[in-house]
Amino acid sequence: MDHENGTKNGSHDGNANGTQNGNGATEALPPPPLEIPPNVVPIRAEPDPPKNKRLPIARRGLASRGQKIQLLSNHFKVNVSKVDGHFFHYSVNVTYEDGRAVDGKGVGRKVIDKVHSTYDTELAGKHFAYDGEKSLFTVGPLPHNKLEFTVVLEDVTSNRNNGNASPDKGGFDNDGDRKRMRRPYQSKSFKVELSFAAKIPMQAIADAIRGQESENSQEALRVLDIILRQHAAKQGCLLVRQSFFHNDPKNFVDVGGGVLGCRGFHSSFRGTQGGLSLNIDVSTTMIIQPGPVVDFLISNQNARDPYSIDWVKAKRTLKNLRIKATTSNQEFKITGLSELPCKEQMFSLKQKGSRDSNGEVETIEVTVYDYFVNHRQINLRYSADLPCINVGKPKRPTYFPLELCSLVSLQRYTKALSTPQRSSLVEKSRQKPKERMETLSHALRTSNYDAEPMLRSCGIAINTQFAQIEGRVLNAPKLKVGNGEDFFPRNGRWNFNNKRLVEPTKIEKWAVVNFSARCDIRGLVRDLIKCGQMKGIIIEPPFDVFEENQQFRRAPPLVRVEKMFEEVQNKLPGPPQFLLCLLPERKNSDLYGPWKKKNLAEFGIVTQCIAPTRVNDQYLTNVLLKINAKLGGLNSLLGVEQNPSIPMVSKVPTLILGMDVSHGSPGHSDVPSIAAVVSSRQWPLISRYRACVRTQGSKVEMIDNLFKRVDAEDHGIIREILIDFYTSSGKRKPEQIIIFRDGVSESQFNQVLNKELDQIIEACKFLDEKWNPKFLVIVAQKNHHTKFFQPGSPDNVPPGTVIDSRVCHPRNYDFYMCAHAGMIGTTRPTHYHVLLDEIGFSPDDLQELVHSLSYVYQRSTTAISVVAPVCYAHLAATQIGQWVKFEDTSETSSSHGGVTAAGAVAVPQLPKLKDEVCNSMFFC
């Protein structure tokens, strides 16, 4: 579109020799290009040679250490008898008759189903696999490359949204002018275009099983997964990626606040060493409590009755939810609430059979309440003084009294859960191994995949037996505690009863700060000193106990912290070595973030927060383990660490990194993501770590500050880490760097290998051009659906169980490890993917190293489920995320660190940790 005052074809108002700038001055145009002689052959511009892209390495053989154990897994063998055909991919375009695009996702499936049933002959009787959006697949081709159909749907309320259906007599339009509608509103015509996009050989499924990954093999497995989704959609399930949820109240658990946990199952095809398998697992999603809207609002707001509901909040919560009106049994989407209560909200009601002088139907103004009670004879018990639900358009509202509206089932709740909701969900949805196996067998039976025509036409048959696998159980590593004592953990656990810590600290200058927590502080301090003495930690009496001034108890968190610090500063003779902080709430205290930030970023003081409820010896020991680690002590060491004999690690200076990114909770799209890189120090130890934490763009998974050039300097994370390793490890540069990366999916492996690793190499080269450390890159995944069971046993698999065959990748180097003892629910193994190994570990040595790194976690006396550096990175990102939470990043604020030139929101930088604490394990 040309603006009236814009320039056109380089001229402005006929001025051909120049353009006017904004001040009316004329700028000279550049001279015309030179004429090219006719016989010149242009020189081809050579693009820069492409960099060799790193790809994940292939498996280097299987490990053999450990005691063999027979296991079952939730993978079900799939036989594929047809490999010579093709999947044909068609792109789908669905529009209304007048060419408008169709909104409302659920409508697509109904339209395509109708096409399938109406035009069976024109489609040569082919079955479809439709993804619900733009892609449709068939086995073998349709008769033509481009097909167009028209279908009419009678009732366009989709599973997920009601299309553009207008209500019937249940509610009423304010401006009731129905004559403009060209057809009855319930039925709608749709145009459907199918155009051929690609063909995928079914042979690609066999390639996927052999590990020959290509575009086609990925796509072929995607088609099979789409068939599973479609199969679930036809059964009326809620679909969440590859997880399916039936509308069965037996699967619902109430977690409070009007939210239910809904149990369903995950189902997807995977290429494994044992061939193609169907991976089925239990899955849980959150849904809105179905039933009367008023009941949901009362639960959601914890209100006493309908009259104490906060309607501003209710309007936000209800927007876009789907309801059924009890008067008509039709489904609508909530667009808002009426401004006035039901008994005052007016609308124009048409008078049947009476017309005015212009022949227009006469209308009278009535209230919604009056209409329902007097015209429709519907008794309303409590809606008169409450707002009405609006399901109409902004210009044409359509109102229903609140008590006639019920929320439809299976509507996802996508906001972050509160701590009590999360605890309730975990408690109510966990299952012991045996119970989980029964649930999975039942899910496979009821899925009835044998009856799915698309799977049949692919020649797919699914075995109903759990896959049998051989695993191995590694021995727990020997630990060193105080007084040179050796110690062997049993069943992944140990304790410090009658034992001293291997490197206890001495706590001399310290104080207690109490933010109005109710507790016997003198008794707590006495017991802490006594417990410390038993473990070898010498704790002097505290300088003082600072009680919060009662007048600030109701003040905002930042003010309370500020006032407390003023008092501490006024009374203490000098900076303390340590502050013990008592908080009134056990979880999610608003004081935690500001308190930590004040101590670590402004004063460089180590601090431990506690919310003492049940104080016993075990509790105090756990608190002391954390305090000791934060102050530079060590609780226990690996035996192979003390007399350095870790294969490949103890002989050559080796740096171990744990990397993780933590994202804001759902619904907080403006909160920056937080990247944490934890690094080992004081080589040859592998139990001491420090953390470097930075903010980055919201929801960005790749860490972008590893190397950060500013002018001629590197301000990145890795430089800081390398310098610390050098100074803490006797002036030795790491010759080997082992990277554990958490939280990335398989689709991001190449970015870890190429983007992140390139930045790390660049940071090394920036310090010393000739320096070429060797790298080992491992991704740790907890978010997958493979589980292991002991046949005939109610127990979880033993700690130290490792699996690297059968259900692992056919080509790539991966293994599953359950290092921890699963005490409740079913153990979730960690899936380790080795993307690169320039160091040359044997499979056995590498699995031993990963296993050992699950035993160096200083906060607990158990083996943990994932290597400690990854766990620490997660803790550091989460803790510092609490700081950002209290910067100005509320949902309503608009100035997040200003706006950059491109219009994107600038990411607020974190304040730096003070030198006194930046190398400490403050995250413990």
mmCIF file of C-alpha atoms in Angstrom, residues 202-352:
data_model
loop_
_atom_site.group_PDB
_atom_site.id
_atom_site.type_symbol
_atom_site.label_atom_id
_atom_site.label_comp_id
_atom_site.label_asym_id
_atom_site.label_seq_id
_atom_site.Cartn_x
_atom_site.Cartn_y
_atom_site.Cartn_z
ATOM 1 C CA MET A 202 7.358 -47.159 4.153
ATOM 2 C CA GLN A 203 10.822 -48.636 3.904
ATOM 3 C CA ALA A 204 11.806 -45.577 5.998
ATOM 4 C CA ILE A 205 10.299 -47.310 9.061
ATOM 5 C CA ALA A 206 12.810 -50.131 8.601
ATOM 6 C CA ASP A 207 15.579 -47.495 8.230
ATOM 7 C CA ALA A 208 14.517 -45.907 11.534
ATOM 8 C CA ILE A 209 14.791 -49.297 13.247
ATOM 9 C CA ARG A 210 18.301 -49.746 11.870
ATOM 10 C CA GLY A 211 19.231 -46.306 13.150
ATOM 11 C CA GLN A 212 19.691 -44.886 9.647
ATOM 12 C CA GLU A 213 18.073 -41.614 10.531
ATOM 13 C CA SER A 214 16.947 -39.475 7.652
ATOM 14 C CA GLU A 215 14.243 -36.912 7.006
ATOM 15 C CA ASN A 216 12.082 -39.797 5.758
ATOM 16 C CA SER A 217 12.559 -42.108 8.752
ATOM 17 C CA GLN A 218 11.658 -39.303 11.174
ATOM 18 C CA GLU A 219 8.620 -38.452 9.054
ATOM 19 C CA ALA A 220 7.489 -42.099 8.778
ATOM 20 C CA LEU A 221 7.483 -42.475 12.592
ATOM 21 C CA ARG A 222 5.632 -39.150 12.812
ATOM 22 C CA VAL A 223 2.886 -40.554 10.554
ATOM 23 C CA LEU A 224 2.531 -43.576 12.868
ATOM 24 C CA ASP A 225 2.273 -41.235 15.879
ATOM 25 C CA ILE A 226 -0.382 -39.154 14.062
ATOM 26 C CA ILE A 227 -2.400 -42.359 13.556
ATOM 27 C CA LEU A 228 -2.274 -42.922 17.352
ATOM 28 C CA ARG A 229 -3.431 -39.346 17.984
ATOM 29 C CA GLN A 230 -6.283 -39.667 15.503
ATOM 30 C CA HIS A 231 -7.307 -42.981 17.044
ATOM 31 C CA ALA A 232 -7.502 -41.305 20.478
ATOM 32 C CA ALA A 233 -9.368 -38.285 19.065
ATOM 33 C CA LYS A 234 -12.031 -40.620 17.640
ATOM 34 C CA GLN A 235 -12.508 -42.036 21.153
ATOM 35 C CA GLY A 236 -13.231 -38.497 22.411
ATOM 36 C CA CYS A 237 -9.908 -38.073 24.233
ATOM 37 C CA LEU A 238 -8.203 -34.823 25.125
ATOM 38 C CA LEU A 239 -4.892 -34.848 23.201
ATOM 39 C CA VAL A 240 -1.718 -33.295 24.632
ATOM 40 C CA ARG A 241 1.058 -34.034 22.132
ATOM 41 C CA GLN A 242 1.376 -37.859 22.358
ATOM 42 C CA SER A 243 -0.631 -38.174 25.594
ATOM 43 C CA PHE A 244 -4.334 -39.049 25.564
ATOM 44 C CA PHE A 245 -6.924 -38.483 28.291
ATOM 45 C CA HIS A 246 -10.362 -40.163 28.395
ATOM 46 C CA ASN A 247 -13.368 -38.424 29.890
ATOM 47 C CA ASP A 248 -13.721 -40.861 32.776
ATOM 48 C CA PRO A 249 -14.206 -39.487 36.321
ATOM 49 C CA LYS A 250 -12.352 -42.588 37.638
ATOM 50 C CA ASN A 251 -9.210 -40.965 36.198
ATOM 51 C CA PHE A 252 -9.736 -37.598 37.948
ATOM 52 C CA VAL A 253 -8.181 -36.537 41.263
ATOM 53 C CA ASP A 254 -9.020 -33.237 42.946
ATOM 54 C CA VAL A 255 -5.900 -31.192 43.719
ATOM 55 C CA GLY A 256 -7.766 -28.138 45.036
ATOM 56 C CA GLY A 257 -8.535 -24.712 43.599
ATOM 57 C CA GLY A 258 -11.044 -26.059 41.080
ATOM 58 C CA VAL A 259 -8.291 -28.049 39.345
ATOM 59 C CA LEU A 260 -8.276 -31.812 38.750
ATOM 60 C CA GLY A 261 -5.383 -34.069 37.857
ATOM 61 C CA CYS A 262 -6.497 -36.248 34.950
ATOM 62 C CA ARG A 263 -4.679 -39.541 34.422
ATOM 63 C CA GLY A 264 -4.241 -40.732 30.863
ATOM 64 C CA PHE A 265 -1.447 -42.374 28.942
ATOM 65 C CA HIS A 266 1.406 -41.499 26.597
ATOM 66 C CA SER A 267 1.728 -43.603 23.474
ATOM 67 C CA SER A 268 4.409 -43.271 20.772
ATOM 68 C CA PHE A 269 6.460 -45.378 18.362
ATOM 69 C CA ARG A 270 10.240 -45.580 18.810
ATOM 70 C CA GLY A 271 13.008 -47.186 16.824
ATOM 71 C CA THR A 272 15.110 -49.292 19.241
ATOM 72 C CA GLN A 273 17.802 -51.962 19.102
ATOM 73 C CA GLY A 274 15.032 -54.538 19.489
ATOM 74 C CA GLY A 275 13.139 -53.161 16.464
ATOM 75 C CA LEU A 276 10.146 -50.874 16.346
ATOM 76 C CA SER A 277 8.409 -50.574 19.711
ATOM 77 C CA LEU A 278 5.326 -48.862 21.088
ATOM 78 C CA ASN A 279 6.200 -46.976 24.256
ATOM 79 C CA ILE A 280 3.176 -46.620 26.574
ATOM 80 C CA ASP A 281 3.366 -44.780 29.879
ATOM 81 C CA VAL A 282 1.051 -43.232 32.431
ATOM 82 C CA SER A 283 0.667 -39.502 31.930
ATOM 83 C CA THR A 284 -1.121 -36.799 33.932
ATOM 84 C CA THR A 285 -2.432 -33.429 32.853
ATOM 85 C CA MET A 286 -4.395 -30.760 34.696
ATOM 86 C CA ILE A 287 -8.009 -29.990 33.806
ATOM 87 C CA ILE A 288 -10.657 -27.522 34.993
ATOM 88 C CA GLN A 289 -13.214 -29.075 37.360
ATOM 89 C CA PRO A 290 -16.249 -29.824 35.143
ATOM 90 C CA GLY A 291 -19.792 -29.044 36.309
ATOM 91 C CA PRO A 292 -21.570 -25.861 37.463
ATOM 92 C CA VAL A 293 -19.505 -22.733 36.775
ATOM 93 C CA VAL A 294 -20.338 -21.383 40.225
ATOM 94 C CA ASP A 295 -18.877 -24.465 41.969
ATOM 95 C CA PHE A 296 -15.659 -24.074 39.976
ATOM 96 C CA LEU A 297 -15.345 -20.373 40.902
ATOM 97 C CA ILE A 298 -15.961 -21.062 44.606
ATOM 98 C CA SER A 299 -13.214 -23.751 44.612
ATOM 99 C CA ASN A 300 -10.880 -21.684 42.470
ATOM 100 C CA GLN A 301 -11.072 -18.620 44.713
ATOM 101 C CA ASN A 302 -11.641 -20.516 47.936
ATOM 102 C CA ALA A 303 -14.750 -18.362 48.396
ATOM 103 C CA ARG A 304 -17.462 -18.943 51.003
ATOM 104 C CA ASP A 305 -20.413 -18.597 48.613
ATOM 105 C CA PRO A 306 -21.282 -17.136 45.180
ATOM 106 C CA TYR A 307 -21.634 -13.660 46.693
ATOM 107 C CA SER A 308 -18.015 -13.450 47.838
ATOM 108 C CA ILE A 309 -16.502 -14.207 44.407
ATOM 109 C CA ASP A 310 -14.054 -11.641 42.977
ATOM 110 C CA TRP A 311 -15.656 -11.079 39.546
ATOM 111 C CA VAL A 312 -12.699 -9.262 37.978
ATOM 112 C CA LYS A 313 -10.544 -12.310 38.668
ATOM 113 C CA ALA A 314 -13.399 -14.645 37.632
ATOM 114 C CA LYS A 315 -13.681 -12.921 34.249
ATOM 115 C CA ARG A 316 -9.959 -13.557 33.549
ATOM 116 C CA THR A 317 -10.209 -17.178 34.700
ATOM 117 C CA LEU A 318 -13.343 -18.011 32.690
ATOM 118 C CA LYS A 319 -12.438 -16.370 29.373
ATOM 119 C CA ASN A 320 -12.382 -18.906 26.513
ATOM 120 C CA LEU A 321 -13.588 -21.815 28.660
ATOM 121 C CA ARG A 322 -16.383 -23.896 27.155
ATOM 122 C CA ILE A 323 -19.770 -24.325 28.828
ATOM 123 C CA LYS A 324 -22.990 -26.194 28.208
ATOM 124 C CA ALA A 325 -26.242 -24.354 28.831
ATOM 125 C CA THR A 326 -28.670 -26.572 30.731
ATOM 126 C CA THR A 327 -31.592 -25.042 28.812
ATOM 127 C CA SER A 328 -30.413 -26.173 25.378
ATOM 128 C CA ASN A 329 -27.621 -28.697 25.928
ATOM 129 C CA GLN A 330 -25.585 -26.722 23.402
ATOM 130 C CA GLU A 331 -21.919 -25.838 23.829
ATOM 131 C CA PHE A 332 -20.536 -22.280 23.874
ATOM 132 C CA LYS A 333 -17.291 -20.486 24.545
ATOM 133 C CA ILE A 334 -17.296 -17.861 27.315
ATOM 134 C CA THR A 335 -16.316 -14.441 25.965
ATOM 135 C CA GLY A 336 -16.886 -12.447 29.168
ATOM 136 C CA LEU A 337 -19.347 -11.441 31.900
ATOM 137 C CA SER A 338 -22.171 -8.919 31.870
ATOM 138 C CA GLU A 339 -21.447 -5.476 33.313
ATOM 139 C CA LEU A 340 -24.621 -5.549 35.439
ATOM 140 C CA PRO A 341 -26.196 -8.272 37.599
ATOM 141 C CA CYS A 342 -28.734 -10.601 35.988
ATOM 142 C CA LYS A 343 -31.773 -8.719 37.355
ATOM 143 C CA GLU A 344 -30.519 -5.367 35.968
ATOM 144 C CA GLN A 345 -28.892 -6.445 32.665
ATOM 145 C CA MET A 346 -31.293 -5.436 29.840
ATOM 146 C CA PHE A 347 -31.565 -6.727 26.270
ATOM 147 C CA SER A 348 -34.028 -6.285 23.372
ATOM 148 C CA LEU A 349 -36.569 -9.096 23.107
ATOM 149 C CA LYS A 350 -38.439 -9.468 19.809
ATOM 150 C CA GLN A 351 -42.222 -9.610 20.068
ATOM 151 C CA LYS A 352 -43.452 -12.467 17.917
#
